[in-house]
Amino acid sequence: MLKGLYTAYTGMINEQHRMDVMTNNLANADTNGFKKEGATSQAFDTVLAYKIKDLSEPGNLPRNLSTARTYYEELTDAPEKWSSRTGMNLGVKVGEDYTDYAEGPIKVTDNVLDFALDGPGFFLVEYTNKADVSSVKYTRDGNFTMNTQGYLVTQDGDFVLDENRRRIKLDPNDKQISTNTNGEIYQNGAPVATIGVVDFEDYDNLQHFGENFFQIVDSDAVKSARTAYSRARTNTATAERALNIARAGGSDNVEELEAAVRTAQQQEEAAQQALEAALDEDATANRRLEQEVEGTVIRAGALEKSNISIVTEMVNMIAIQRQYESNQKVITTFDESLDIAVNQLGRL
């Protein structure tokens, strides 16, 4: 098979990934505080030296340029038994995504509960998921409001935290609210709370969570605990399903399946406790990554808009489409060549 087909195929996959990232940017062009994302790629010549002797994947031997790659999953711990012709694709490899943390334009709204950060940093928000588990997230979107209890919350109802990570409670009957550039909120001339703002020395520790929030990347221990918990929940659901089927069919092994369900539930509970412990330990470690902001001004009555340029993104869309079409033409050309080789040259 012609290697050019695979080279063009990798180019199309890369352009499709770039299009996905770019369209997500365009979809959030009007999202307050949104930071645009970008995609990188790695050409063949930039990774050749690494791939020739890449042993990072289980069972991989030093690679030649063959496209043949055979292996046995059960022999991952015995690389000497793997095929030596592991191969390497000559096309482009999808690289890492990145986030552009440049500040967006500030729009004046004259709403006393709108805040914009003029400088680095993030607001602290207590986010609660559907499982009623709360965790601290970070955002540049200062479009806040007050709920009926007087708490300062986001538009989705998540609590805004102060500098000590406590919920900010205001007097809902007192509409005379003022804020200085340090984020101190006053009612009746008396200070009520200070909006919590933190920064990070290394933004590589952050990742997007939804469209408006950021979170610190989970540690390996948390990732492992999440995987174990997810697997335990799946096992419990499978055992319960088997038990229900046995009960409905009048099977004789109902007691055995009931014992299996109890065991699965116990394992799920243990996995959940392990996950919670890992999250607590991670939260403590995350606090050490935070640092105080320097030189940041909190502007009341204003919002930071998205840092996306719609014109630039549209130009990028056109470029991506053209590059995708170029790879399509390459595949079409190779397909026509194969058609000639198989259906026409064979007649001579």
PDB file of N, CA and C in Angstrom, residues 266-337:
ATOM      1  N   GLN A 266     -19.444  -3.001  48.385  1.00  0.00           N
ATOM      2  CA  GLN A 266     -18.376  -2.733  49.351  1.00  0.00           C
ATOM      3  C   GLN A 266     -17.121  -2.224  48.645  1.00  0.00           C
ATOM      4  N   GLN A 267     -16.806  -2.820  47.508  1.00  0.00           N
ATOM      5  CA  GLN A 267     -15.634  -2.371  46.751  1.00  0.00           C
ATOM      6  C   GLN A 267     -15.848  -0.960  46.209  1.00  0.00           C
ATOM      7  N   GLU A 268     -17.075  -0.648  45.790  1.00  0.00           N
ATOM      8  CA  GLU A 268     -17.368   0.697  45.320  1.00  0.00           C
ATOM      9  C   GLU A 268     -17.233   1.720  46.444  1.00  0.00           C
ATOM     10  N   GLU A 269     -17.733   1.360  47.617  1.00  0.00           N
ATOM     11  CA  GLU A 269     -17.620   2.266  48.762  1.00  0.00           C
ATOM     12  C   GLU A 269     -16.162   2.506  49.129  1.00  0.00           C
ATOM     13  N   ALA A 270     -15.356   1.442  49.101  1.00  0.00           N
ATOM     14  CA  ALA A 270     -13.930   1.587  49.403  1.00  0.00           C
ATOM     15  C   ALA A 270     -13.240   2.451  48.349  1.00  0.00           C
ATOM     16  N   ALA A 271     -13.615   2.264  47.088  1.00  0.00           N
ATOM     17  CA  ALA A 271     -13.021   3.069  46.019  1.00  0.00           C
ATOM     18  C   ALA A 271     -13.417   4.529  46.150  1.00  0.00           C
ATOM     19  N   GLN A 272     -14.658   4.788  46.557  1.00  0.00           N
ATOM     20  CA  GLN A 272     -15.113   6.162  46.759  1.00  0.00           C
ATOM     21  C   GLN A 272     -14.343   6.823  47.898  1.00  0.00           C
ATOM     22  N   GLN A 273     -14.134   6.106  48.985  1.00  0.00           N
ATOM     23  CA  GLN A 273     -13.366   6.651  50.104  1.00  0.00           C
ATOM     24  C   GLN A 273     -11.928   6.937  49.693  1.00  0.00           C
ATOM     25  N   ALA A 274     -11.361   6.049  48.879  1.00  0.00           N
ATOM     26  CA  ALA A 274      -9.995   6.275  48.401  1.00  0.00           C
ATOM     27  C   ALA A 274      -9.924   7.500  47.505  1.00  0.00           C
ATOM     28  N   LEU A 275     -10.952   7.694  46.682  1.00  0.00           N
ATOM     29  CA  LEU A 275     -10.989   8.870  45.812  1.00  0.00           C
ATOM     30  C   LEU A 275     -11.115  10.141  46.625  1.00  0.00           C
ATOM     31  N   GLU A 276     -11.990  10.143  47.618  1.00  0.00           N
ATOM     32  CA  GLU A 276     -12.158  11.324  48.464  1.00  0.00           C
ATOM     33  C   GLU A 276     -10.877  11.654  49.208  1.00  0.00           C
ATOM     34  N   ALA A 277     -10.176  10.634  49.684  1.00  0.00           N
ATOM     35  CA  ALA A 277      -8.904  10.874  50.371  1.00  0.00           C
ATOM     36  C   ALA A 277      -7.871  11.457  49.414  1.00  0.00           C
ATOM     37  N   ALA A 278      -7.833  10.941  48.176  1.00  0.00           N
ATOM     38  CA  ALA A 278      -6.884  11.466  47.186  1.00  0.00           C
ATOM     39  C   ALA A 278      -7.223  12.905  46.819  1.00  0.00           C
ATOM     40  N   LEU A 279      -8.523  13.212  46.723  1.00  0.00           N
ATOM     41  CA  LEU A 279      -8.931  14.577  46.400  1.00  0.00           C
ATOM     42  C   LEU A 279      -8.568  15.537  47.530  1.00  0.00           C
ATOM     43  N   ASP A 280      -8.759  15.112  48.767  1.00  0.00           N
ATOM     44  CA  ASP A 280      -8.398  15.965  49.905  1.00  0.00           C
ATOM     45  C   ASP A 280      -6.898  16.238  49.922  1.00  0.00           C
ATOM     46  N   GLU A 281      -6.130  15.211  49.660  1.00  0.00           N
ATOM     47  CA  GLU A 281      -4.675  15.391  49.629  1.00  0.00           C
ATOM     48  C   GLU A 281      -4.267  16.288  48.470  1.00  0.00           C
ATOM     49  N   ASP A 282      -4.960  16.131  47.351  1.00  0.00           N
ATOM     50  CA  ASP A 282      -4.671  16.963  46.187  1.00  0.00           C
ATOM     51  C   ASP A 282      -5.033  18.421  46.451  1.00  0.00           C
ATOM     52  N   ALA A 283      -6.150  18.648  47.149  1.00  0.00           N
ATOM     53  CA  ALA A 283      -6.577  20.017  47.449  1.00  0.00           C
ATOM     54  C   ALA A 283      -5.543  20.725  48.305  1.00  0.00           C
ATOM     55  N   THR A 284      -4.973  20.002  49.262  1.00  0.00           N
ATOM     56  CA  THR A 284      -3.920  20.595  50.098  1.00  0.00           C
ATOM     57  C   THR A 284      -2.697  20.943  49.265  1.00  0.00           C
ATOM     58  N   ALA A 285      -2.335  20.057  48.361  1.00  0.00           N
ATOM     59  CA  ALA A 285      -1.185  20.328  47.496  1.00  0.00           C
ATOM     60  C   ALA A 285      -1.472  21.485  46.543  1.00  0.00           C
ATOM     61  N   ASN A 286      -2.727  21.589  46.079  1.00  0.00           N
ATOM     62  CA  ASN A 286      -3.089  22.668  45.157  1.00  0.00           C
ATOM     63  C   ASN A 286      -2.974  24.037  45.813  1.00  0.00           C
ATOM     64  N   ARG A 287      -3.272  24.116  47.097  1.00  0.00           N
ATOM     65  CA  ARG A 287      -3.173  25.398  47.806  1.00  0.00           C
ATOM     66  C   ARG A 287      -1.747  25.943  47.748  1.00  0.00           C
ATOM     67  N   ARG A 288      -0.786  25.040  47.717  1.00  0.00           N
ATOM     68  CA  ARG A 288       0.614  25.480  47.680  1.00  0.00           C
ATOM     69  C   ARG A 288       0.999  26.027  46.314  1.00  0.00           C
ATOM     70  N   LEU A 289       0.199  25.711  45.283  1.00  0.00           N
ATOM     71  CA  LEU A 289       0.487  26.230  43.952  1.00  0.00           C
ATOM     72  C   LEU A 289      -0.045  27.652  43.768  1.00  0.00           C
ATOM     73  N   GLU A 290      -1.007  28.037  44.598  1.00  0.00           N
ATOM     74  CA  GLU A 290      -1.577  29.370  44.503  1.00  0.00           C
ATOM     75  C   GLU A 290      -0.635  30.404  45.102  1.00  0.00           C
ATOM     76  N   GLN A 291      -0.699  31.605  44.583  1.00  0.00           N
ATOM     77  CA  GLN A 291       0.090  32.698  45.123  1.00  0.00           C
ATOM     78  C   GLN A 291      -0.713  33.988  45.040  1.00  0.00           C
ATOM     79  N   GLU A 292      -0.328  34.953  45.837  1.00  0.00           N
ATOM     80  CA  GLU A 292      -1.031  36.228  45.851  1.00  0.00           C
ATOM     81  C   GLU A 292      -0.777  36.993  44.554  1.00  0.00           C
ATOM     82  N   VAL A 293      -1.801  37.726  44.136  1.00  0.00           N
ATOM     83  CA  VAL A 293      -1.660  38.521  42.916  1.00  0.00           C
ATOM     84  C   VAL A 293      -0.880  39.795  43.217  1.00  0.00           C
ATOM     85  N   GLU A 294      -0.181  40.273  42.225  1.00  0.00           N
ATOM     86  CA  GLU A 294       0.597  41.507  42.370  1.00  0.00           C
ATOM     87  C   GLU A 294       0.246  42.449  41.230  1.00  0.00           C
ATOM     88  N   GLY A 295      -0.172  43.638  41.594  1.00  0.00           N
ATOM     89  CA  GLY A 295      -0.457  44.666  40.593  1.00  0.00           C
ATOM     90  C   GLY A 295      -1.783  44.513  39.885  1.00  0.00           C
ATOM     91  N   THR A 296      -2.640  43.599  40.350  1.00  0.00           N
ATOM     92  CA  THR A 296      -3.944  43.400  39.711  1.00  0.00           C
ATOM     93  C   THR A 296      -4.979  44.337  40.323  1.00  0.00           C
ATOM     94  N   VAL A 297      -5.735  44.993  39.465  1.00  0.00           N
ATOM     95  CA  VAL A 297      -6.797  45.901  39.900  1.00  0.00           C
ATOM     96  C   VAL A 297      -8.140  45.241  39.627  1.00  0.00           C
ATOM     97  N   ILE A 298      -9.020  45.226  40.633  1.00  0.00           N
ATOM     98  CA  ILE A 298     -10.365  44.684  40.471  1.00  0.00           C
ATOM     99  C   ILE A 298     -11.300  45.842  40.147  1.00  0.00           C
ATOM    100  N   ARG A 299     -11.808  45.852  38.944  1.00  0.00           N
ATOM    101  CA  ARG A 299     -12.672  46.940  38.486  1.00  0.00           C
ATOM    102  C   ARG A 299     -14.141  46.531  38.644  1.00  0.00           C
ATOM    103  N   ALA A 300     -14.890  47.278  39.442  1.00  0.00           N
ATOM    104  CA  ALA A 300     -16.315  47.030  39.622  1.00  0.00           C
ATOM    105  C   ALA A 300     -17.102  47.682  38.488  1.00  0.00           C
ATOM    106  N   GLY A 301     -18.249  47.099  38.162  1.00  0.00           N
ATOM    107  CA  GLY A 301     -19.068  47.640  37.086  1.00  0.00           C
ATOM    108  C   GLY A 301     -18.497  47.398  35.717  1.00  0.00           C
ATOM    109  N   ALA A 302     -17.700  46.332  35.575  1.00  0.00           N
ATOM    110  CA  ALA A 302     -17.089  46.022  34.281  1.00  0.00           C
ATOM    111  C   ALA A 302     -16.886  44.514  34.176  1.00  0.00           C
ATOM    112  N   LEU A 303     -16.757  44.035  32.958  1.00  0.00           N
ATOM    113  CA  LEU A 303     -16.533  42.615  32.698  1.00  0.00           C
ATOM    114  C   LEU A 303     -15.420  42.449  31.677  1.00  0.00           C
ATOM    115  N   GLU A 304     -14.627  41.415  31.872  1.00  0.00           N
ATOM    116  CA  GLU A 304     -13.622  41.073  30.874  1.00  0.00           C
ATOM    117  C   GLU A 304     -14.263  40.175  29.830  1.00  0.00           C
ATOM    118  N   LYS A 305     -14.149  40.550  28.583  1.00  0.00           N
ATOM    119  CA  LYS A 305     -14.709  39.765  27.501  1.00  0.00           C
ATOM    120  C   LYS A 305     -13.719  38.691  27.053  1.00  0.00           C
ATOM    121  N   SER A 306     -14.147  37.872  26.125  1.00  0.00           N
ATOM    122  CA  SER A 306     -13.277  36.837  25.578  1.00  0.00           C
ATOM    123  C   SER A 306     -12.095  37.467  24.839  1.00  0.00           C
ATOM    124  N   ASN A 307     -10.945  36.803  24.875  1.00  0.00           N
ATOM    125  CA  ASN A 307      -9.767  37.319  24.170  1.00  0.00           C
ATOM    126  C   ASN A 307      -9.671  36.787  22.742  1.00  0.00           C
ATOM    127  N   ILE A 308     -10.798  36.372  22.200  1.00  0.00           N
ATOM    128  CA  ILE A 308     -10.837  35.805  20.849  1.00  0.00           C
ATOM    129  C   ILE A 308     -11.093  36.905  19.821  1.00  0.00           C
ATOM    130  N   SER A 309     -10.332  36.872  18.742  1.00  0.00           N
ATOM    131  CA  SER A 309     -10.581  37.751  17.598  1.00  0.00           C
ATOM    132  C   SER A 309     -11.339  36.950  16.553  1.00  0.00           C
ATOM    133  N   ILE A 310     -12.590  37.327  16.322  1.00  0.00           N
ATOM    134  CA  ILE A 310     -13.417  36.571  15.379  1.00  0.00           C
ATOM    135  C   ILE A 310     -12.826  36.615  13.976  1.00  0.00           C
ATOM    136  N   VAL A 311     -12.275  37.751  13.590  1.00  0.00           N
ATOM    137  CA  VAL A 311     -11.683  37.867  12.251  1.00  0.00           C
ATOM    138  C   VAL A 311     -10.518  36.910  12.101  1.00  0.00           C
ATOM    139  N   THR A 312      -9.648  36.857  13.116  1.00  0.00           N
ATOM    140  CA  THR A 312      -8.503  35.947  13.058  1.00  0.00           C
ATOM    141  C   THR A 312      -8.951  34.496  12.996  1.00  0.00           C
ATOM    142  N   GLU A 313      -9.947  34.140  13.783  1.00  0.00           N
ATOM    143  CA  GLU A 313     -10.430  32.764  13.790  1.00  0.00           C
ATOM    144  C   GLU A 313     -11.067  32.397  12.456  1.00  0.00           C
ATOM    145  N   MET A 314     -11.768  33.328  11.830  1.00  0.00           N
ATOM    146  CA  MET A 314     -12.368  33.043  10.527  1.00  0.00           C
ATOM    147  C   MET A 314     -11.297  32.843   9.454  1.00  0.00           C
ATOM    148  N   VAL A 315     -10.229  33.644   9.530  1.00  0.00           N
ATOM    149  CA  VAL A 315      -9.109  33.453   8.595  1.00  0.00           C
ATOM    150  C   VAL A 315      -8.480  32.084   8.811  1.00  0.00           C
ATOM    151  N   ASN A 316      -8.323  31.685  10.074  1.00  0.00           N
ATOM    152  CA  ASN A 316      -7.768  30.365  10.376  1.00  0.00           C
ATOM    153  C   ASN A 316      -8.680  29.256   9.858  1.00  0.00           C
ATOM    154  N   MET A 317      -9.993  29.479   9.938  1.00  0.00           N
ATOM    155  CA  MET A 317     -10.934  28.472   9.436  1.00  0.00           C
ATOM    156  C   MET A 317     -10.731  28.243   7.944  1.00  0.00           C
ATOM    157  N   ILE A 318     -10.560  29.330   7.199  1.00  0.00           N
ATOM    158  CA  ILE A 318     -10.354  29.201   5.758  1.00  0.00           C
ATOM    159  C   ILE A 318      -9.060  28.443   5.467  1.00  0.00           C
ATOM    160  N   ALA A 319      -8.004  28.766   6.218  1.00  0.00           N
ATOM    161  CA  ALA A 319      -6.716  28.091   6.014  1.00  0.00           C
ATOM    162  C   ALA A 319      -6.827  26.604   6.332  1.00  0.00           C
ATOM    163  N   ILE A 320      -7.525  26.273   7.404  1.00  0.00           N
ATOM    164  CA  ILE A 320      -7.693  24.865   7.784  1.00  0.00           C
ATOM    165  C   ILE A 320      -8.471  24.110   6.718  1.00  0.00           C
ATOM    166  N   GLN A 321      -9.532  24.723   6.204  1.00  0.00           N
ATOM    167  CA  GLN A 321     -10.332  24.072   5.173  1.00  0.00           C
ATOM    168  C   GLN A 321      -9.507  23.805   3.917  1.00  0.00           C
ATOM    169  N   ARG A 322      -8.691  24.754   3.546  1.00  0.00           N
ATOM    170  CA  ARG A 322      -7.856  24.570   2.341  1.00  0.00           C
ATOM    171  C   ARG A 322      -6.832  23.472   2.543  1.00  0.00           C
ATOM    172  N   GLN A 323      -6.230  23.419   3.720  1.00  0.00           N
ATOM    173  CA  GLN A 323      -5.244  22.377   3.981  1.00  0.00           C
ATOM    174  C   GLN A 323      -5.905  21.005   4.040  1.00  0.00           C
ATOM    175  N   TYR A 324      -7.107  20.956   4.588  1.00  0.00           N
ATOM    176  CA  TYR A 324      -7.846  19.694   4.623  1.00  0.00           C
ATOM    177  C   TYR A 324      -8.158  19.231   3.200  1.00  0.00           C
ATOM    178  N   GLU A 325      -8.589  20.169   2.359  1.00  0.00           N
ATOM    179  CA  GLU A 325      -8.905  19.827   0.978  1.00  0.00           C
ATOM    180  C   GLU A 325      -7.657  19.389   0.221  1.00  0.00           C
ATOM    181  N   SER A 326      -6.506  19.972   0.528  1.00  0.00           N
ATOM    182  CA  SER A 326      -5.266  19.565  -0.130  1.00  0.00           C
ATOM    183  C   SER A 326      -4.941  18.114   0.177  1.00  0.00           C
ATOM    184  N   ASN A 327      -5.130  17.714   1.436  1.00  0.00           N
ATOM    185  CA  ASN A 327      -4.889  16.320   1.801  1.00  0.00           C
ATOM    186  C   ASN A 327      -5.901  15.394   1.134  1.00  0.00           C
ATOM    187  N   GLN A 328      -7.141  15.868   0.981  1.00  0.00           N
ATOM    188  CA  GLN A 328      -8.136  15.073   0.272  1.00  0.00           C
ATOM    189  C   GLN A 328      -7.715  14.834  -1.182  1.00  0.00           C
ATOM    190  N   LYS A 329      -7.164  15.873  -1.820  1.00  0.00           N
ATOM    191  CA  LYS A 329      -6.725  15.737  -3.209  1.00  0.00           C
ATOM    192  C   LYS A 329      -5.572  14.753  -3.321  1.00  0.00           C
ATOM    193  N   VAL A 330      -4.691  14.739  -2.311  1.00  0.00           N
ATOM    194  CA  VAL A 330      -3.593  13.778  -2.321  1.00  0.00           C
ATOM    195  C   VAL A 330      -4.138  12.353  -2.276  1.00  0.00           C
ATOM    196  N   ILE A 331      -5.103  12.116  -1.392  1.00  0.00           N
ATOM    197  CA  ILE A 331      -5.698  10.780  -1.298  1.00  0.00           C
ATOM    198  C   ILE A 331      -6.394  10.406  -2.597  1.00  0.00           C
ATOM    199  N   THR A 332      -7.097  11.371  -3.194  1.00  0.00           N
ATOM    200  CA  THR A 332      -7.773  11.108  -4.467  1.00  0.00           C
ATOM    201  C   THR A 332      -6.767  10.746  -5.548  1.00  0.00           C
ATOM    202  N   THR A 333      -5.640  11.463  -5.589  1.00  0.00           N
ATOM    203  CA  THR A 333      -4.605  11.186  -6.588  1.00  0.00           C
ATOM    204  C   THR A 333      -4.029   9.782  -6.406  1.00  0.00           C
ATOM    205  N   PHE A 334      -3.738   9.405  -5.161  1.00  0.00           N
ATOM    206  CA  PHE A 334      -3.213   8.068  -4.904  1.00  0.00           C
ATOM    207  C   PHE A 334      -4.256   7.008  -5.246  1.00  0.00           C
ATOM    208  N   ASP A 335      -5.516   7.303  -4.980  1.00  0.00           N
ATOM    209  CA  ASP A 335      -6.574   6.346  -5.291  1.00  0.00           C
ATOM    210  C   ASP A 335      -6.671   6.125  -6.797  1.00  0.00           C
ATOM    211  N   GLU A 336      -6.554   7.206  -7.563  1.00  0.00           N
ATOM    212  CA  GLU A 336      -6.585   7.068  -9.017  1.00  0.00           C
ATOM    213  C   GLU A 336      -5.372   6.284  -9.511  1.00  0.00           C
ATOM    214  N   SER A 337      -4.213   6.502  -8.866  1.00  0.00           N
ATOM    215  CA  SER A 337      -3.015   5.757  -9.268  1.00  0.00           C
ATOM    216  C   SER A 337      -3.186   4.275  -8.995  1.00  0.00           C
TER     217      SER A 337
END
